[in-house]
Short mmCIF file of C-alpha atoms and ligand atoms in Angstrom, two decimals:
data_model
loop_
_atom_site.label_atom_id
_atom_site.label_comp_id
_atom_site.label_asym_id
_atom_site.label_seq_id
_atom_site.Cartn_x
_atom_site.Cartn_y
_atom_site.Cartn_z
CA MET A 1 27.86 -36.93 5.60
CA ARG A 2 27.56 -33.83 3.49
CA THR A 3 25.61 -31.74 5.92
CA ASN A 4 25.49 -28.57 3.86
CA LEU A 5 24.21 -30.44 0.84
CA TRP A 6 21.36 -32.01 2.81
CA ALA A 7 20.58 -28.73 4.54
CA ALA A 8 20.36 -27.08 1.12
CA ALA A 9 18.11 -29.89 -0.10
CA SER A 10 15.86 -29.30 2.93
CA GLY A 11 15.50 -25.68 1.89
CA VAL A 12 14.60 -26.66 -1.69
CA VAL A 13 12.04 -29.22 -0.51
CA ALA A 14 10.52 -26.61 1.85
CA ALA A 15 10.30 -24.03 -0.94
CA GLY A 16 8.72 -26.63 -3.21
CA THR A 17 6.18 -27.33 -0.49
CA VAL A 18 5.28 -23.64 -0.29
CA LEU A 19 4.55 -23.56 -4.03
CA ALA A 20 2.74 -26.90 -4.20
CA THR A 21 0.53 -26.06 -1.21
CA ALA A 22 -0.30 -22.64 -2.64
CA GLU A 23 -1.23 -24.21 -5.99
CA LEU A 24 -3.41 -26.76 -4.22
CA VAL A 25 -5.26 -24.11 -2.21
CA SER A 26 -5.62 -21.96 -5.36
CA LEU A 27 -7.64 -24.78 -6.89
CA PHE A 28 -10.34 -23.86 -4.40
CA ALA A 29 -9.63 -20.15 -3.93
CA GLY A 30 -9.44 -19.50 -7.69
CA ALA A 31 -6.66 -19.87 -10.24
CA GLU A 32 -5.96 -16.14 -10.09
CA THR A 33 -4.80 -16.48 -6.45
CA SER A 34 -1.85 -18.72 -7.41
CA PRO A 35 1.40 -16.92 -6.47
CA LEU A 36 3.43 -18.51 -9.25
CA PHE A 37 2.36 -16.35 -12.16
CA ALA A 38 1.70 -13.36 -9.97
CA VAL A 39 5.39 -13.29 -9.05
CA GLY A 40 6.37 -13.95 -12.66
CA SER A 41 4.17 -11.11 -13.93
CA LEU A 42 5.43 -8.77 -11.22
CA VAL A 43 9.04 -9.46 -12.21
CA ILE A 44 8.17 -8.91 -15.89
CA ASP A 45 6.37 -5.65 -15.02
CA LEU A 46 9.14 -4.39 -12.76
CA ALA A 47 12.17 -5.43 -14.83
CA PRO A 48 13.89 -2.18 -15.88
CA PRO A 49 13.71 -1.54 -19.65
CA GLY A 50 17.52 -1.74 -19.85
CA VAL A 51 17.49 -5.28 -18.49
CA LYS A 52 14.69 -6.24 -20.84
CA SER A 53 16.48 -4.98 -23.92
CA LEU A 54 19.73 -6.56 -22.78
CA ILE A 55 17.96 -9.91 -22.48
CA ILE A 56 16.23 -9.45 -25.83
CA GLY A 57 19.62 -8.64 -27.33
CA LEU A 58 21.12 -11.81 -25.88
CA PHE A 59 18.25 -14.25 -26.25
CA GLY A 60 15.87 -12.75 -28.79
CA THR A 61 12.13 -12.45 -28.21
CA GLY A 62 12.09 -15.20 -25.59
CA ASP A 63 12.77 -12.46 -23.03
CA LYS A 64 9.87 -13.40 -20.78
CA ALA A 65 10.91 -17.03 -20.62
CA VAL A 66 14.47 -15.97 -19.78
CA LEU A 67 13.23 -13.66 -17.02
CA LEU A 68 11.20 -16.51 -15.55
CA VAL A 69 14.18 -18.85 -15.66
CA LEU A 70 16.30 -16.22 -13.91
CA LEU A 71 13.57 -15.81 -11.34
CA ALA A 72 13.46 -19.58 -10.78
CA LEU A 73 17.25 -19.60 -10.26
CA VAL A 74 17.04 -16.76 -7.73
CA VAL A 75 14.28 -18.59 -5.84
CA LEU A 76 16.34 -21.79 -5.93
CA ALA A 77 19.37 -19.96 -4.54
CA LEU A 78 17.28 -18.43 -1.77
CA ALA A 79 15.83 -21.86 -0.95
CA VAL A 80 19.36 -23.29 -0.65
CA LEU A 81 20.30 -20.37 1.57
CA ALA A 82 17.20 -20.90 3.74
CA GLY A 83 18.05 -24.57 4.25
CA ILE A 84 21.68 -23.90 5.19
CA LEU A 85 20.84 -20.97 7.48
CA GLU A 86 18.11 -22.89 9.26
CA ARG A 87 20.62 -25.55 10.27
CA ARG A 88 23.47 -23.19 11.17
CA ARG A 89 21.71 -20.12 12.53
CA PRO A 90 18.08 -20.84 13.25
CA PRO A 91 15.69 -19.21 12.82
CA TRP A 92 17.31 -17.31 9.93
CA GLY A 93 16.32 -19.97 7.41
CA THR A 94 12.71 -19.52 8.46
CA VAL A 95 13.16 -15.78 8.13
CA VAL A 96 14.40 -16.15 4.53
CA LEU A 97 11.50 -18.46 3.64
CA VAL A 98 8.97 -16.08 5.18
CA ALA A 99 10.56 -13.10 3.43
CA VAL A 100 10.46 -14.78 0.00
CA SER A 101 6.84 -15.84 0.61
CA GLY A 102 6.15 -12.27 1.70
CA VAL A 103 7.32 -10.99 -1.70
CA ALA A 104 4.95 -13.51 -3.32
CA ILE A 105 2.11 -12.27 -1.11
CA VAL A 106 2.78 -8.70 -2.17
CA ALA A 107 2.89 -9.79 -5.82
CA VAL A 108 -0.39 -11.69 -5.68
CA THR A 109 -2.34 -9.08 -3.72
CA THR A 110 -1.23 -6.22 -5.97
CA ARG A 111 -2.46 -7.81 -9.22
CA ALA A 112 -5.31 -6.04 -11.00
CA GLY A 113 -8.58 -6.80 -9.24
CA ALA A 114 -6.91 -8.61 -6.34
CA THR A 115 -8.28 -8.55 -2.81
CA GLY A 116 -6.62 -9.47 0.47
CA PHE A 117 -8.25 -12.88 0.12
CA TRP A 118 -5.85 -13.65 -2.72
CA ALA A 119 -3.08 -13.94 -0.11
CA VAL A 120 -4.67 -17.02 1.47
CA PRO A 121 -3.05 -19.76 -0.71
CA THR A 122 0.44 -18.24 -0.31
CA VAL A 123 0.03 -17.73 3.43
CA ILE A 124 -1.07 -21.35 3.89
CA GLY A 125 1.79 -22.45 1.62
CA MET A 126 4.26 -20.43 3.69
CA ILE A 127 3.05 -21.97 6.96
CA VAL A 128 3.31 -25.51 5.60
CA GLY A 129 6.72 -24.70 4.09
CA VAL A 130 8.09 -23.41 7.40
CA LEU A 131 6.82 -26.52 9.20
CA VAL A 132 8.53 -28.73 6.61
CA LEU A 133 11.80 -26.77 6.84
CA ARG A 134 11.84 -27.08 10.60
CA ALA A 135 10.93 -30.77 10.60
CA LEU A 136 13.68 -31.52 8.06
CA THR A 137 16.26 -29.47 9.93
CA THR A 138 15.41 -31.24 13.20
CA ARG A 139 15.87 -34.64 11.56
CA LEU A 140 19.09 -33.54 9.89
CA LYS A 141 20.54 -32.34 13.21
CA ARG A 142 19.52 -35.54 14.95
CA TRP A 143 21.26 -37.57 12.26
CA GLN A 144 24.36 -35.35 12.48
CA ALA A 145 24.47 -35.63 16.26
CA SER A 146 24.24 -39.42 16.30
CA GLU A 147 26.84 -39.71 13.56
CA ASN A 148 29.29 -37.49 15.42
CA SER A 149 28.81 -39.12 18.78
CA ASP A 150 30.70 -41.91 20.49
CA ALA A 151 30.41 -45.56 19.57
CA PRO A 152 27.36 -46.56 21.66
CA LEU A 153 25.17 -43.98 19.93
CA ARG A 154 26.60 -44.57 16.46
CA SER A 155 24.18 -47.43 15.80
CA GLN A 156 21.43 -44.85 16.03
CA ALA A 157 22.90 -42.99 13.05
CA GLY A 158 21.42 -45.31 10.43
CA ILE A 159 17.94 -44.92 11.88
CA ASP A 160 18.27 -41.14 12.07
CA ARG A 161 19.63 -41.00 8.54
CA ARG A 162 16.62 -42.93 7.31
CA GLY A 163 14.33 -40.64 9.31
CA PHE A 164 15.65 -37.66 7.39
CA PHE A 165 15.55 -39.22 3.93
CA VAL A 166 12.11 -40.79 4.28
CA PHE A 167 10.61 -37.48 5.39
CA ALA A 168 12.48 -35.48 2.74
CA GLY A 169 11.66 -38.00 0.01
CA ILE A 170 7.96 -38.26 0.75
CA THR A 171 7.61 -34.50 1.04
CA ALA A 172 9.53 -33.87 -2.18
CA VAL A 173 7.54 -36.42 -4.18
CA ALA A 174 4.24 -35.15 -2.77
CA ALA A 175 5.19 -31.55 -3.57
CA VAL A 176 6.14 -32.40 -7.15
CA VAL A 177 3.04 -34.51 -7.82
CA VAL A 178 0.51 -32.25 -6.07
CA GLY A 179 2.18 -29.12 -7.42
CA ALA A 180 2.25 -30.34 -11.02
CA VAL A 181 -1.35 -31.57 -11.03
CA ALA A 182 -2.69 -28.47 -9.29
CA ARG A 183 -0.68 -26.13 -11.52
CA SER A 184 -1.97 -27.72 -14.71
CA MET A 185 -5.56 -27.53 -13.41
CA ASN A 186 -5.02 -23.88 -12.46
CA ALA A 187 -3.54 -23.21 -15.90
CA VAL A 188 -6.75 -24.48 -17.52
CA ALA A 189 -8.87 -22.39 -15.13
CA GLY A 190 -6.76 -19.32 -15.85
CA ALA A 191 -7.12 -19.90 -19.58
CA VAL A 192 -10.93 -20.17 -19.38
CA SER A 193 -11.28 -17.05 -17.24
CA SER A 194 -9.09 -14.97 -19.54
CA ALA A 195 -10.90 -16.29 -22.63
CA ARG A 196 -14.17 -15.35 -20.90
CA ALA A 197 -12.89 -11.87 -20.20
CA ALA A 198 -12.13 -11.41 -23.91
CA ILE A 199 -15.71 -12.25 -25.02
CA THR A 200 -18.07 -9.50 -26.14
CA LEU A 201 -21.63 -10.75 -26.23
CA PRO A 202 -23.90 -9.62 -29.06
CA ALA A 203 -26.58 -7.05 -28.31
CA PRO A 204 -29.95 -8.62 -27.62
CA ALA A 205 -32.42 -8.80 -30.50
CA THR A 206 -35.09 -8.31 -27.83
CA ALA A 207 -33.96 -6.24 -24.85
CA ALA A 208 -35.34 -6.70 -21.36
CA PRO A 209 -37.69 -3.99 -20.17
CA SER A 210 -35.40 -1.48 -18.51
CA VAL A 211 -35.43 -1.69 -14.76
CA PRO A 212 -37.75 1.05 -13.50
CA ALA A 213 -36.22 3.57 -11.14
CA GLY A 214 -38.93 2.64 -8.65
CA ALA A 215 -37.79 -0.98 -8.43
CA ASP A 216 -35.25 -0.04 -5.78
CA LEU A 217 -36.66 1.60 -2.71
CA GLY A 218 -33.17 2.59 -1.70
CA ILE A 219 -33.49 1.34 1.85
CA GLU A 220 -30.21 0.47 3.56
CA GLY A 221 -29.98 -3.26 4.22
CA LEU A 222 -32.66 -4.18 1.69
CA ALA A 223 -31.53 -6.61 -1.05
CA PRO A 224 -31.05 -4.63 -4.29
CA TYR A 225 -33.58 -5.35 -7.04
CA VAL A 226 -30.87 -6.64 -9.38
CA THR A 227 -28.31 -8.77 -7.56
CA PRO A 228 -24.70 -8.03 -8.59
CA ASN A 229 -22.92 -11.09 -10.00
CA ASP A 230 -20.32 -11.20 -7.26
CA SER A 231 -22.92 -11.38 -4.51
CA PHE A 232 -25.27 -13.74 -6.34
CA TYR A 233 -25.80 -16.93 -4.33
CA ARG A 234 -24.03 -19.98 -5.65
CA ILE A 235 -25.21 -23.57 -5.26
CA ASP A 236 -23.82 -26.60 -7.02
CA THR A 237 -22.38 -30.02 -6.40
CA ALA A 238 -19.05 -29.11 -8.02
CA LEU A 239 -16.03 -29.35 -5.72
CA GLN A 240 -14.04 -27.59 -8.41
CA VAL A 241 -15.76 -25.15 -10.73
CA PRO A 242 -15.99 -26.82 -14.18
CA GLN A 243 -13.79 -25.10 -16.77
CA VAL A 244 -15.55 -25.20 -20.11
CA SER A 245 -14.11 -23.36 -23.08
CA ALA A 246 -16.69 -21.55 -25.22
CA ASP A 247 -14.80 -22.54 -28.37
CA THR A 248 -15.26 -26.23 -27.80
CA TRP A 249 -18.72 -26.03 -26.17
CA THR A 250 -21.55 -27.82 -27.94
CA LEU A 251 -25.09 -28.63 -26.93
CA LYS A 252 -26.79 -31.75 -28.17
CA ILE A 253 -30.55 -32.26 -28.15
CA SER A 254 -31.44 -35.90 -28.47
CA GLY A 255 -33.67 -38.64 -27.10
CA MET A 256 -37.37 -38.68 -28.03
CA VAL A 257 -37.01 -36.31 -30.96
CA GLU A 258 -37.50 -36.59 -34.70
CA GLU A 259 -34.30 -34.75 -35.39
CA GLU A 260 -31.22 -34.46 -33.25
CA VAL A 261 -29.94 -30.92 -32.96
CA GLU A 262 -26.40 -29.86 -32.28
CA LEU A 263 -25.36 -26.32 -31.53
CA SER A 264 -21.97 -24.67 -31.10
CA TRP A 265 -21.14 -21.46 -29.24
CA SER A 266 -20.97 -19.48 -32.47
CA ASP A 267 -24.28 -21.03 -33.65
CA LEU A 268 -25.87 -19.91 -30.40
CA LEU A 269 -24.49 -16.37 -30.50
CA ALA A 270 -25.69 -16.00 -34.12
CA LEU A 271 -29.32 -16.55 -33.02
CA PRO A 272 -31.54 -13.60 -32.06
CA LEU A 273 -30.88 -13.45 -28.32
CA GLU A 274 -33.41 -12.19 -25.79
CA GLU A 275 -32.88 -10.50 -22.48
CA HIS A 276 -35.08 -11.34 -19.50
CA VAL A 277 -35.07 -10.35 -15.87
CA VAL A 278 -35.64 -13.48 -13.80
CA THR A 279 -35.27 -14.24 -10.10
CA LEU A 280 -33.54 -17.56 -9.52
CA ALA A 281 -34.29 -19.41 -6.28
CA CYS A 282 -32.94 -22.49 -4.56
CA VAL A 283 -35.29 -25.10 -3.16
CA SER A 284 -32.97 -25.36 -0.14
CA ASN A 285 -33.71 -21.79 0.85
CA GLU A 286 -35.11 -21.61 4.37
CA VAL A 287 -37.88 -19.14 5.09
CA GLY A 288 -36.04 -15.83 5.40
CA GLY A 289 -32.97 -17.27 3.66
CA GLU A 290 -30.65 -15.77 1.09
CA LEU A 291 -30.44 -18.49 -1.59
CA ILE A 292 -32.23 -16.30 -4.10
CA GLY A 293 -31.09 -13.61 -6.51
CA ASN A 294 -32.35 -11.57 -9.44
CA ALA A 295 -30.44 -10.97 -12.67
CA VAL A 296 -30.79 -9.76 -16.23
CA TRP A 297 -30.16 -12.85 -18.35
CA LEU A 298 -29.26 -12.91 -22.04
CA GLY A 299 -30.11 -16.07 -23.91
CA TYR A 300 -32.10 -17.97 -26.48
CA PRO A 301 -35.48 -19.64 -25.91
CA ILE A 302 -35.17 -23.40 -25.44
CA ARG A 303 -38.64 -23.67 -26.97
CA GLU A 304 -37.23 -22.68 -30.39
CA LEU A 305 -34.53 -25.35 -30.25
CA LEU A 306 -37.08 -27.97 -29.17
CA ALA A 307 -39.22 -26.94 -32.14
CA ARG A 308 -36.29 -27.79 -34.41
CA ALA A 309 -35.79 -31.15 -32.71
CA LYS A 310 -39.54 -32.00 -32.76
CA PRO A 311 -40.19 -34.07 -29.62
CA THR A 312 -42.15 -37.25 -30.26
CA ALA A 313 -45.45 -38.27 -28.66
CA GLY A 314 -45.28 -39.44 -25.06
CA ALA A 315 -42.26 -37.33 -24.08
CA ASP A 316 -42.87 -35.18 -20.99
CA MET A 317 -39.43 -34.26 -19.61
CA VAL A 318 -36.16 -32.73 -20.69
CA LEU A 319 -33.16 -34.06 -18.80
CA SER A 320 -30.44 -31.44 -18.98
CA THR A 321 -26.88 -32.53 -18.20
CA SER A 322 -23.93 -30.45 -17.10
CA VAL A 323 -20.37 -31.16 -18.12
CA ASP A 324 -19.80 -32.23 -14.49
CA GLY A 325 -22.58 -34.82 -14.59
CA PHE A 326 -25.26 -32.87 -12.69
CA THR A 327 -28.71 -33.35 -14.18
CA ALA A 328 -32.08 -31.61 -13.90
CA GLY A 329 -35.46 -32.89 -15.06
CA THR A 330 -37.71 -30.12 -16.41
CA PRO A 331 -41.26 -30.64 -17.69
CA LEU A 332 -41.21 -30.55 -21.51
CA GLU A 333 -44.45 -28.58 -21.46
CA THR A 334 -42.85 -25.80 -19.42
CA LEU A 335 -39.96 -25.49 -21.84
CA GLN A 336 -42.33 -25.39 -24.84
CA ASP A 337 -44.69 -22.83 -23.29
CA ASP A 338 -44.85 -19.63 -25.36
CA ASP A 339 -45.56 -17.58 -22.26
CA ARG A 340 -42.71 -18.86 -20.13
CA VAL A 341 -39.19 -17.52 -19.98
CA ALA A 342 -37.01 -20.60 -20.46
CA ILE A 343 -33.66 -19.86 -22.02
CA LEU A 344 -30.18 -21.10 -22.67
CA ALA A 345 -28.41 -18.18 -21.02
CA VAL A 346 -25.00 -16.85 -22.05
CA GLY A 347 -25.08 -13.50 -20.27
CA MET A 348 -25.71 -12.38 -16.71
CA ASN A 349 -26.11 -8.70 -15.86
CA GLY A 350 -24.38 -7.52 -19.01
CA GLU A 351 -21.39 -9.85 -19.00
CA PRO A 352 -20.66 -13.43 -20.01
CA LEU A 353 -21.85 -15.86 -17.33
CA PRO A 354 -19.32 -15.92 -14.50
CA VAL A 355 -17.47 -19.25 -14.54
CA GLU A 356 -19.08 -20.31 -11.24
CA HIS A 357 -22.55 -19.45 -12.58
CA GLY A 358 -22.25 -21.77 -15.56
CA PHE A 359 -19.95 -20.29 -18.22
CA PRO A 360 -20.38 -20.52 -21.12
CA VAL A 361 -24.03 -21.65 -21.13
CA ARG A 362 -26.66 -22.48 -18.50
CA MET A 363 -30.42 -22.84 -18.35
CA VAL A 364 -32.73 -20.31 -16.71
CA VAL A 365 -36.43 -21.13 -16.37
CA ALA A 366 -38.73 -18.65 -14.67
CA GLY A 367 -40.82 -20.13 -11.87
CA LEU A 368 -38.93 -23.38 -11.24
CA TYR A 369 -36.37 -23.99 -8.51
CA GLY A 370 -32.80 -24.23 -9.75
CA TYR A 371 -32.44 -27.95 -9.05
CA VAL A 372 -35.06 -28.85 -11.68
CA SER A 373 -34.23 -26.22 -14.28
CA ALA A 374 -31.11 -24.09 -13.97
CA THR A 375 -28.38 -26.49 -15.14
CA LYS A 376 -25.04 -24.69 -15.31
CA TRP A 377 -22.30 -25.67 -17.80
CA VAL A 378 -25.10 -27.39 -19.72
CA ILE A 379 -24.02 -29.56 -22.66
CA ASP A 380 -26.87 -31.96 -23.28
CA LEU A 381 -30.67 -31.92 -23.42
CA ARG A 382 -32.35 -35.30 -23.64
CA VAL A 383 -36.05 -35.39 -24.35
CA THR A 384 -37.47 -38.22 -22.28
CA ARG A 385 -40.21 -39.14 -19.80
CA PHE A 386 -40.46 -38.68 -16.03
CA ALA A 387 -41.21 -42.42 -15.96
CA ASP A 388 -37.81 -43.16 -17.50
CA ALA A 389 -35.37 -40.60 -16.10
CA GLN A 390 -34.62 -38.60 -12.95
CA GLY A 391 -32.70 -35.43 -12.25
CA TYR A 392 -29.76 -35.49 -9.80
CA TRP A 393 -31.72 -34.54 -6.67
CA THR A 394 -34.83 -36.69 -7.17
CA PRO A 395 -33.39 -40.01 -5.95
CA ARG A 396 -31.86 -38.01 -3.06
CA GLY A 397 -35.21 -37.16 -1.53
CA TRP A 398 -36.32 -34.10 -3.48
CA SER A 399 -39.48 -33.79 -5.51
CA ALA A 400 -39.36 -34.50 -9.26
CA LEU A 401 -41.32 -31.29 -9.85
CA GLY A 402 -40.13 -28.02 -8.39
CA PRO A 403 -42.35 -24.99 -8.99
CA ILE A 404 -41.16 -22.06 -6.84
CA LYS A 405 -43.40 -21.38 -3.86
CA THR A 406 -44.73 -17.88 -3.21
CA GLU A 407 -42.64 -16.44 -0.39
CA SER A 408 -41.58 -13.21 1.28
CA ARG A 409 -38.70 -12.10 3.45
CA ILE A 410 -38.00 -9.27 5.89
CA ASP A 411 -34.59 -7.64 5.24
CA VAL A 412 -34.85 -4.62 7.54
CA PRO A 413 -34.75 -4.28 10.43
CA ARG A 414 -32.44 -7.22 10.96
CA ALA A 415 -33.73 -9.96 13.25
CA GLY A 416 -32.85 -9.06 16.83
CA ALA A 417 -32.05 -5.44 15.98
CA THR A 418 -32.78 -2.52 18.28
CA VAL A 419 -34.48 0.45 16.63
CA ALA A 420 -35.60 3.82 17.90
CA ALA A 421 -39.30 4.38 18.58
CA GLY A 422 -41.17 6.31 15.90
CA THR A 423 -41.50 5.59 12.19
CA VAL A 424 -39.53 2.49 11.22
CA ALA A 425 -39.27 1.25 7.64
CA VAL A 426 -39.94 -2.49 7.66
CA ALA A 427 -38.86 -3.72 4.25
CA GLY A 428 -37.99 -6.81 2.30
CA VAL A 429 -38.63 -8.77 -0.86
CA ALA A 430 -41.43 -11.08 -1.99
CA TRP A 431 -41.57 -13.46 -4.95
CA ALA A 432 -43.94 -15.61 -6.94
CA GLN A 433 -42.04 -16.12 -10.20
CA HIS A 434 -44.16 -16.54 -13.34
CA THR A 435 -47.29 -15.71 -11.31
CA GLY A 436 -46.54 -12.30 -9.84
CA VAL A 437 -46.92 -10.86 -6.36
CA ALA A 438 -50.27 -9.16 -5.81
CA LYS A 439 -49.96 -8.07 -2.20
CA VAL A 440 -47.61 -8.14 0.78
CA GLU A 441 -48.83 -7.75 4.35
CA VAL A 442 -47.06 -7.21 7.63
CA ARG A 443 -48.29 -8.11 11.07
CA VAL A 444 -46.97 -6.63 14.29
CA ASP A 445 -47.34 -8.92 17.32
CA ASP A 446 -50.91 -10.25 17.32
CA GLY A 447 -52.33 -7.27 15.45
CA ASP A 448 -54.11 -7.18 12.12
CA TRP A 449 -52.34 -7.71 8.84
CA ALA A 450 -51.50 -4.36 7.26
CA GLU A 451 -50.70 -3.93 3.60
CA ALA A 452 -47.16 -2.98 2.62
CA ARG A 453 -46.32 -0.79 -0.35
CA LEU A 454 -44.89 -2.66 -3.34
CA ALA A 455 -42.05 -1.27 -5.43
CA ASP A 456 -41.98 -1.52 -9.23
CA THR A 457 -40.68 -4.53 -11.15
CA THR A 458 -39.96 -5.48 -14.74
CA GLY A 459 -42.66 -8.14 -14.54
CA ILE A 460 -44.00 -11.26 -12.87
CA ASP A 461 -40.77 -13.27 -13.11
CA THR A 462 -38.88 -11.27 -10.50
CA TRP A 463 -39.08 -10.58 -6.85
CA VAL A 464 -40.46 -7.27 -5.67
CA GLN A 465 -39.28 -5.01 -2.89
CA TRP A 466 -41.86 -3.95 -0.32
CA VAL A 467 -41.92 -1.50 2.56
CA PHE A 468 -44.23 -0.91 5.50
CA GLU A 469 -43.96 2.30 7.52
CA TRP A 470 -44.36 1.12 11.08
CA ASP A 471 -45.15 3.49 13.88
CA ALA A 472 -43.06 1.59 16.38
CA PRO A 473 -43.84 1.85 20.11
CA ALA A 474 -41.15 1.06 22.71
CA GLY A 475 -40.80 -2.55 23.81
CA ASN A 476 -40.13 -5.95 22.27
CA HIS A 477 -42.10 -6.79 19.17
CA THR A 478 -42.56 -9.56 16.63
CA LEU A 479 -42.90 -8.78 12.93
CA ALA A 480 -44.25 -11.25 10.39
CA VAL A 481 -44.73 -11.00 6.61
CA ARG A 482 -46.85 -12.86 4.10
CA ALA A 483 -47.41 -12.46 0.37
CA THR A 484 -50.42 -13.11 -1.81
CA ASP A 485 -49.76 -13.92 -5.44
CA GLU A 486 -51.72 -13.10 -8.59
CA SER A 487 -53.41 -16.51 -8.51
CA GLY A 488 -55.03 -15.44 -5.22
CA TYR A 489 -52.93 -17.76 -3.06
CA THR A 490 -51.77 -16.37 0.29
CA GLN A 491 -48.67 -17.86 1.89
CA THR A 492 -49.54 -20.51 4.42
CA ALA A 493 -48.48 -20.18 8.06
CA ASP A 494 -47.67 -23.89 8.09
CA GLN A 495 -43.95 -24.33 8.50
CA ALA A 496 -42.39 -26.87 6.18
CA PRO A 497 -38.66 -27.58 5.81
CA PRO A 498 -37.01 -27.17 2.37
CA ALA A 499 -37.12 -30.90 1.54
CA PRO A 500 -38.78 -32.25 -0.54
CA ASP A 501 -40.19 -29.32 -2.51
CA GLY A 502 -39.48 -25.99 -0.79
CA ALA A 503 -39.94 -24.39 2.64
CA THR A 504 -43.17 -22.70 3.68
CA GLY A 505 -44.14 -20.42 6.55
CA TRP A 506 -43.99 -16.74 7.37
CA ASP A 507 -40.69 -14.98 7.89
CA THR A 508 -40.96 -13.77 11.47
CA ILE A 509 -38.45 -11.67 13.40
CA SER A 510 -38.13 -10.07 16.83
CA VAL A 511 -36.96 -6.51 17.30
CA SER A 512 -36.65 -4.27 20.30
CA VAL A 513 -37.75 -0.68 20.11
CA SER A 514 -36.00 1.72 22.46
CA GLY A 515 -38.17 4.50 23.87
N1 MTE B 1 -24.10 -28.14 -13.10
C1 MTE B 1 -24.89 -27.79 -12.07
N2 MTE B 1 -25.89 -26.91 -12.28
C2 MTE B 1 -26.69 -26.54 -11.27
C3 MTE B 1 -26.52 -27.09 -9.97
C4 MTE B 1 -25.46 -28.02 -9.78
O1 MTE B 1 -25.25 -28.57 -8.68
N3 MTE B 1 -24.66 -28.34 -10.86
N4 MTE B 1 -27.33 -26.71 -8.95
C5 MTE B 1 -28.61 -26.13 -9.29
C6 MTE B 1 -29.23 -25.47 -8.15
S1 MTE B 1 -29.76 -26.47 -6.89
C7 MTE B 1 -29.44 -24.12 -8.11
S2 MTE B 1 -30.36 -23.43 -6.88
C8 MTE B 1 -28.90 -23.23 -9.15
C9 MTE B 1 -28.05 -22.15 -8.53
O2 MTE B 1 -27.48 -21.35 -9.53
P1 MTE B 1 -26.37 -20.28 -9.11
O3 MTE B 1 -25.27 -21.03 -8.44
O4 MTE B 1 -25.95 -19.62 -10.38
O5 MTE B 1 -27.04 -19.32 -8.17
O6 MTE B 1 -28.07 -23.95 -10.07
C10 MTE B 1 -28.56 -25.19 -10.48
N5 MTE B 1 -27.69 -25.67 -11.51
MO1 MO B 2 -30.88 -25.26 -5.45
#
């Protein structure tokens, strides 16, 4: 047997496993967390100018490709070394594998915009790779031992040999297949996110009212009036975030219409875009929950596109479809309403939609829960009837109609917190999109409802911050909040779960006040 050869092969298989596992995990953690191109870019960045010009002199402008090939050869050599060392002088093979992975971890976490989280795929890859290296080395040694032993044990050699090759073969094939598929998916994701980063959206023809300074009360722990994109809640059925290129995106409006309409990305950007501040909410939000966020959206009214398509008599629903197959059923009337914000959005808080929030185009409809209106990665609008079609969640036990319920939430103090006696700011947010919040009241223990002070807003489509200055006496207390909207409706105390059409009840917390 050629022990060194098979030990070297073990090292190569283990290194391949590190890469394939990291690519696989990057599918979920984000294409930018893949160590492969991070290491490549680091090498290109760090290569001394002399080396670069030498390579250009030898190979022409393909210098980057040559650097990457050299890098691959170095990694291959180190993998061979790891395999041989692990058999001869364990655990030095493991040490080499960990050291090489460590370089990759440094490379990936020092990229522009990287966080420590970006290390996760490589760390998981490294762990799996070490386990594979050790398992292969163990099998190789067992095979070697039985082959070198006396006659009675020799019969075992064939079995041990097979044990090594089956394990090595399966692992190698799995690494190649998983690695190749995951890498190509990550390449697409990387391409979409860099194309997104290169987009400059046009200025709005109609700008949103600027956010008044008084919209933010500036209380620590209180949700900011405008939610930053990276902390905006995310809900969808997509296991992998759909990667849609703006260049190839089209929207089709069809079904019960006189004229089908088709729109490309450049068609859409050429239209007079409007900016609106709208608070999006999820029907699954529990009372007091965080599945809600407020953003400045840039987009074009769906009403105008429907006017081009001219829906025919009897139609009452628009079924919007995402590239990933998700659908939402929105009342046609709502989308045609002159007074309702209902847009095909391309921008979120001054930048193109983040990929996970629907890039390049999503719907945003003020006053309706996301599941019946806010289709991300939207590519199709079919004018139809509620009698003939259903959105994704309707056959799964959720209501066909989903107007957002008037609700309010206490953000500070935190539930269960201990605060000092004296004046305590009790603060939170309240919302009644498309209707407007008229009043927010707070109740301490079994006392009377007392009115909170409302902050400013840009209008009725957003949540509003509120604060109540509480003169807190020592002891344990219960705080409850309720909102009344502009239609005169006051939140019911009846507690309902999110399904089928949104939770109800008062957000209620306990706090202790130290004397
Ligand atoms: N394609 C697609 N769009 C979707 C969904 C989905 O699962 N797939 N979920 C909807 C739901 S339930 C909500 S609450 C909002 C959430 O939008 P966000 O993730 O941008 O906050 O998106 C809506 N649009
Ligand atoms: Mo949702």
